[in-house]
């Protein structure tokens, strides 16, 4: 022993018990990657103080559990009695009062009793509250009366599915649907309905920037991201907490070696290159917790048809009698969102673009060959698709789309082309859309089997820039030379007569619509008629 002490100058026996080692780590640590969401939590607490009951609804991994914990911690810091219930018991044997009192006393709030629970100054935060839908006494005897009171316990319900106004869609008599007004409802994104809260489950841009900084600064796996890449990820995920973490995780996995050995900074091209290989992208997402948000690839026909309908139409009405729809929103594959203050009109949408792309990749296309006999050329397919445009869709106000985001007016042509294209092909051909729309700066739609690509423009926006990508040394030239792109077409959709565009090699159509979208005619780059004017159906 003395030999080792003389040579190494260290002790040859372990330190005495109870004496902390200089290398010991703290047993309990705050999560350094968790965004505190200070303003969101403060506003949620304010709404809860004013309204007594708040319903927070979102799909899996949308940040409900984390927000519930942050709210509980907020009340603890401000010495307000609160109880976080992580899930409601399934057995149904205990009275709701027994459950609430037991959980309160476990937290040290012994002042709560069966006789005074309706008047206690305490906050009950119930996560996974959809598990309580079977407990009608909880909803009808405790939650419902509290909605209209000005004192007593406050209740914050975090739910994964159900009615936007009350939770379950299949309650017996005494349904809570209609109990919870718009001012008491927090959703994935901030609603456009008047009096809706100004907060949501998804990160706002400041919160997104904060969490990106935290994730990318991880000393174990740092991720240098340029500003455009951050913008791209925000557009891709819409600030969905689970999606943000998943995308950062797969970028770290793919580019770890290049970051470590070559010192690269990840940019938009790195992300787009990764997403181009969609099979690999979803395999990587399978390594993250976000994958549980997606439907299985072998869903039944009724469910698959609902998902395809949302894929083609951006949203579909919530049909409570349709089994496929019920399966989709109960599992969080779709989110149900009201369009009016009393939730008379509710639509189902994809929570994120990642959900949409998953359905597009795995639930469309078939082993059947592309119908060349019906569409021998890209022009014949494009004409048929344009003839299938709906004037009602083109003329309607902006629609709610993926991530509960209002689709911009300039996206109406792309949305309608995609809907009509999928309808024409019957979801049997593999159609690939871009991950973030025009921010990809790529072809809008690729039809894989014939290797055709179609780019949609509105009113000639950046016409020269887009056409140049297909000619000379343009961006798509390598695709054309390698055979990945066999044919292409740029379609400029507009309501005004265009100027001629004369650049050799350009494959350009001008789809000139009537101002009321009742008809359309198709011109070439020289403004020569390709297809005579035809009427559009409603």
GROMACS .gro file of N, CA and C in nm, residues 139-197:
model
  177
  139UNK      N    1  -6.727   1.548  -1.326
  139UNK     CA    2  -6.758   1.652  -1.424
  139UNK      C    3  -6.887   1.727  -1.391
  140UNK      N    4  -6.990   1.653  -1.350
  140UNK     CA    5  -7.121   1.716  -1.333
  140UNK      C    6  -7.141   1.777  -1.194
  141UNK      N    7  -7.073   1.724  -1.093
  141UNK     CA    8  -7.093   1.774  -0.957
  141UNK      C    9  -6.981   1.867  -0.911
  142UNK      N   10  -6.865   1.859  -0.975
  142UNK     CA   11  -6.752   1.940  -0.929
  142UNK      C   12  -6.707   2.041  -1.035
  143UNK      N   13  -6.676   1.991  -1.155
  143UNK     CA   14  -6.622   2.081  -1.257
  143UNK      C   15  -6.729   2.175  -1.311
  144UNK      N   16  -6.845   2.122  -1.348
  144UNK     CA   17  -6.949   2.206  -1.408
  144UNK      C   18  -6.993   2.320  -1.316
  145UNK      N   19  -7.026   2.294  -1.189
  145UNK     CA   20  -7.066   2.406  -1.103
  145UNK      C   21  -6.955   2.509  -1.083
  146UNK      N   22  -6.830   2.464  -1.082
  146UNK     CA   23  -6.720   2.555  -1.056
  146UNK      C   24  -6.698   2.653  -1.170
  147UNK      N   25  -6.743   2.618  -1.288
  147UNK     CA   26  -6.724   2.704  -1.405
  147UNK      C   27  -6.791   2.840  -1.386
  148UNK      N   28  -6.905   2.840  -1.321
  148UNK     CA   29  -6.982   2.965  -1.307
  148UNK      C   30  -6.962   3.033  -1.172
  149UNK      N   31  -6.875   2.978  -1.087
  149UNK     CA   32  -6.852   3.038  -0.956
  149UNK      C   33  -6.738   3.139  -0.961
  150UNK      N   34  -6.730   3.223  -0.859
  150UNK     CA   35  -6.625   3.325  -0.851
  150UNK      C   36  -6.527   3.297  -0.738
  151UNK      N   37  -6.544   3.185  -0.668
  151UNK     CA   38  -6.452   3.150  -0.560
  151UNK      C   39  -6.444   2.998  -0.551
  152UNK      N   40  -6.362   2.951  -0.459
  152UNK     CA   41  -6.345   2.808  -0.443
  152UNK      C   42  -6.228   2.756  -0.525
  153UNK      N   43  -6.216   2.625  -0.536
  153UNK     CA   44  -6.100   2.566  -0.605
  153UNK      C   45  -6.097   2.603  -0.753
  154UNK      N   46  -5.975   2.618  -0.804
  154UNK     CA   47  -5.955   2.636  -0.947
  154UNK      C   48  -5.910   2.503  -1.005
  155UNK      N   49  -5.953   2.475  -1.127
  155UNK     CA   50  -5.928   2.344  -1.188
  155UNK      C   51  -5.870   2.365  -1.327
  156UNK      N   52  -5.752   2.310  -1.350
  156UNK     CA   53  -5.691   2.316  -1.483
  156UNK      C   54  -5.682   2.174  -1.537
  157UNK      N   55  -5.749   2.148  -1.648
  157UNK     CA   56  -5.760   2.015  -1.706
  157UNK      C   57  -5.674   2.007  -1.832
  158UNK      N   58  -5.581   1.913  -1.835
  158UNK     CA   59  -5.497   1.891  -1.952
  158UNK      C   60  -5.543   1.762  -2.019
  159UNK      N   61  -5.600   1.775  -2.140
  159UNK     CA   62  -5.664   1.662  -2.207
  159UNK      C   63  -5.601   1.633  -2.342
  160UNK      N   64  -5.606   1.506  -2.381
  160UNK     CA   65  -5.549   1.465  -2.509
  160UNK      C   66  -5.651   1.456  -2.620
  161UNK      N   67  -5.778   1.437  -2.588
  161UNK     CA   68  -5.878   1.428  -2.694
  161UNK      C   69  -6.013   1.461  -2.637
  162UNK      N   70  -6.113   1.461  -2.724
  162UNK     CA   71  -6.249   1.487  -2.681
  162UNK      C   72  -6.303   1.616  -2.737
  163UNK      N   73  -6.415   1.657  -2.687
  163UNK     CA   74  -6.480   1.778  -2.735
  163UNK      C   75  -6.400   1.901  -2.697
  164UNK      N   76  -6.391   2.000  -2.786
  164UNK     CA   77  -6.322   2.123  -2.751
  164UNK      C   78  -6.389   2.197  -2.636
  165UNK      N   79  -6.515   2.169  -2.610
  165UNK     CA   80  -6.585   2.243  -2.505
  165UNK      C   81  -6.596   2.164  -2.376
  166UNK      N   82  -6.591   2.033  -2.382
  166UNK     CA   83  -6.612   1.961  -2.258
  166UNK      C   84  -6.535   1.835  -2.241
  167UNK      N   85  -6.466   1.790  -2.343
  167UNK     CA   86  -6.390   1.667  -2.328
  167UNK      C   87  -6.451   1.556  -2.408
  168UNK      N   88  -6.526   1.468  -2.342
  168UNK     CA   89  -6.577   1.350  -2.409
  168UNK      C   90  -6.679   1.386  -2.515
  169UNK      N   91  -6.690   1.301  -2.616
  169UNK     CA   92  -6.791   1.323  -2.719
  169UNK      C   93  -6.904   1.222  -2.706
  170UNK      N   94  -6.894   1.134  -2.607
  170UNK     CA   95  -6.997   1.031  -2.594
  170UNK      C   96  -7.052   1.025  -2.452
  171UNK      N   97  -7.059   1.142  -2.384
  171UNK     CA   98  -7.118   1.146  -2.251
  171UNK      C   99  -7.265   1.110  -2.260
  172UNK      N  100  -7.316   1.055  -2.151
  172UNK     CA  101  -7.459   1.029  -2.143
  172UNK      C  102  -7.531   1.161  -2.114
  173UNK      N  103  -7.657   1.152  -2.071
  173UNK     CA  104  -7.733   1.273  -2.041
  173UNK      C  105  -7.654   1.361  -1.945
  174UNK      N  106  -7.658   1.490  -1.967
  174UNK     CA  107  -7.581   1.581  -1.884
  174UNK      C  108  -7.444   1.606  -1.942
  175UNK      N  109  -7.432   1.596  -2.071
  175UNK     CA  110  -7.302   1.615  -2.136
  175UNK      C  111  -7.241   1.749  -2.101
  176UNK      N  112  -7.108   1.752  -2.077
  176UNK     CA  113  -7.042   1.879  -2.047
  176UNK      C  114  -7.013   1.962  -2.171
  177UNK      N  115  -7.051   1.909  -2.289
  177UNK     CA  116  -7.027   1.987  -2.409
  177UNK      C  117  -7.102   2.120  -2.398
  178UNK      N  118  -7.031   2.228  -2.413
  178UNK     CA  119  -7.091   2.359  -2.397
  178UNK      C  120  -7.065   2.421  -2.262
  179UNK      N  121  -7.013   2.341  -2.167
  179UNK     CA  122  -6.984   2.395  -2.034
  179UNK      C  123  -6.870   2.497  -2.039
  180UNK      N  124  -6.769   2.467  -2.118
  180UNK     CA  125  -6.644   2.542  -2.110
  180UNK      C  126  -6.634   2.636  -2.229
  181UNK      N  127  -6.643   2.765  -2.203
  181UNK     CA  128  -6.643   2.865  -2.308
  181UNK      C  129  -6.507   2.888  -2.369
  182UNK      N  130  -6.505   2.961  -2.479
  182UNK     CA  131  -6.382   2.985  -2.554
  182UNK      C  132  -6.276   3.054  -2.468
  183UNK      N  133  -6.318   3.140  -2.374
  183UNK     CA  134  -6.223   3.214  -2.291
  183UNK      C  135  -6.152   3.123  -2.191
  184UNK      N  136  -6.202   2.999  -2.177
  184UNK     CA  137  -6.145   2.903  -2.083
  184UNK      C  138  -6.068   2.791  -2.154
  185UNK      N  139  -6.051   2.803  -2.285
  185UNK     CA  140  -5.992   2.692  -2.361
  185UNK      C  141  -5.857   2.732  -2.421
  186UNK      N  142  -5.756   2.651  -2.395
  186UNK     CA  143  -5.623   2.669  -2.453
  186UNK      C  144  -5.598   2.551  -2.546
  187UNK      N  145  -5.550   2.580  -2.666
  187UNK     CA  146  -5.533   2.476  -2.767
  187UNK      C  147  -5.388   2.471  -2.815
  188UNK      N  148  -5.366   2.401  -2.926
  188UNK     CA  149  -5.231   2.387  -2.981
  188UNK      C  150  -5.171   2.522  -3.016
  189UNK      N  151  -5.250   2.603  -3.086
  189UNK     CA  152  -5.206   2.738  -3.122
  189UNK      C  153  -5.310   2.839  -3.075
  190UNK      N  154  -5.275   2.964  -3.081
  190UNK     CA  155  -5.369   3.069  -3.039
  190UNK      C  156  -5.485   3.075  -3.138
  191UNK      N  157  -5.606   3.066  -3.087
  191UNK     CA  158  -5.725   3.067  -3.171
  191UNK      C  159  -5.753   3.207  -3.225
  192UNK      N  160  -5.813   3.211  -3.344
  192UNK     CA  161  -5.857   3.338  -3.402
  192UNK      C  162  -5.996   3.378  -3.355
  193UNK      N  163  -6.059   3.292  -3.276
  193UNK     CA  164  -6.193   3.323  -3.227
  193UNK      C  165  -6.185   3.432  -3.121
  194UNK      N  166  -6.276   3.525  -3.129
  194UNK     CA  167  -6.278   3.637  -3.035
  194UNK      C  168  -6.288   3.588  -2.891
  195UNK      N  169  -6.216   3.650  -2.802
  195UNK     CA  170  -6.211   3.623  -2.658
  195UNK      C  171  -6.129   3.498  -2.623
  196UNK      N  172  -6.070   3.432  -2.721
  196UNK     CA  173  -5.986   3.316  -2.691
  196UNK      C  174  -5.858   3.361  -2.622
  197UNK      N  175  -5.798   3.277  -2.537
  197UNK     CA  176  -5.673   3.313  -2.470
  197UNK      C  177  -5.561   3.343  -2.569
   0.00000   0.00000   0.00000
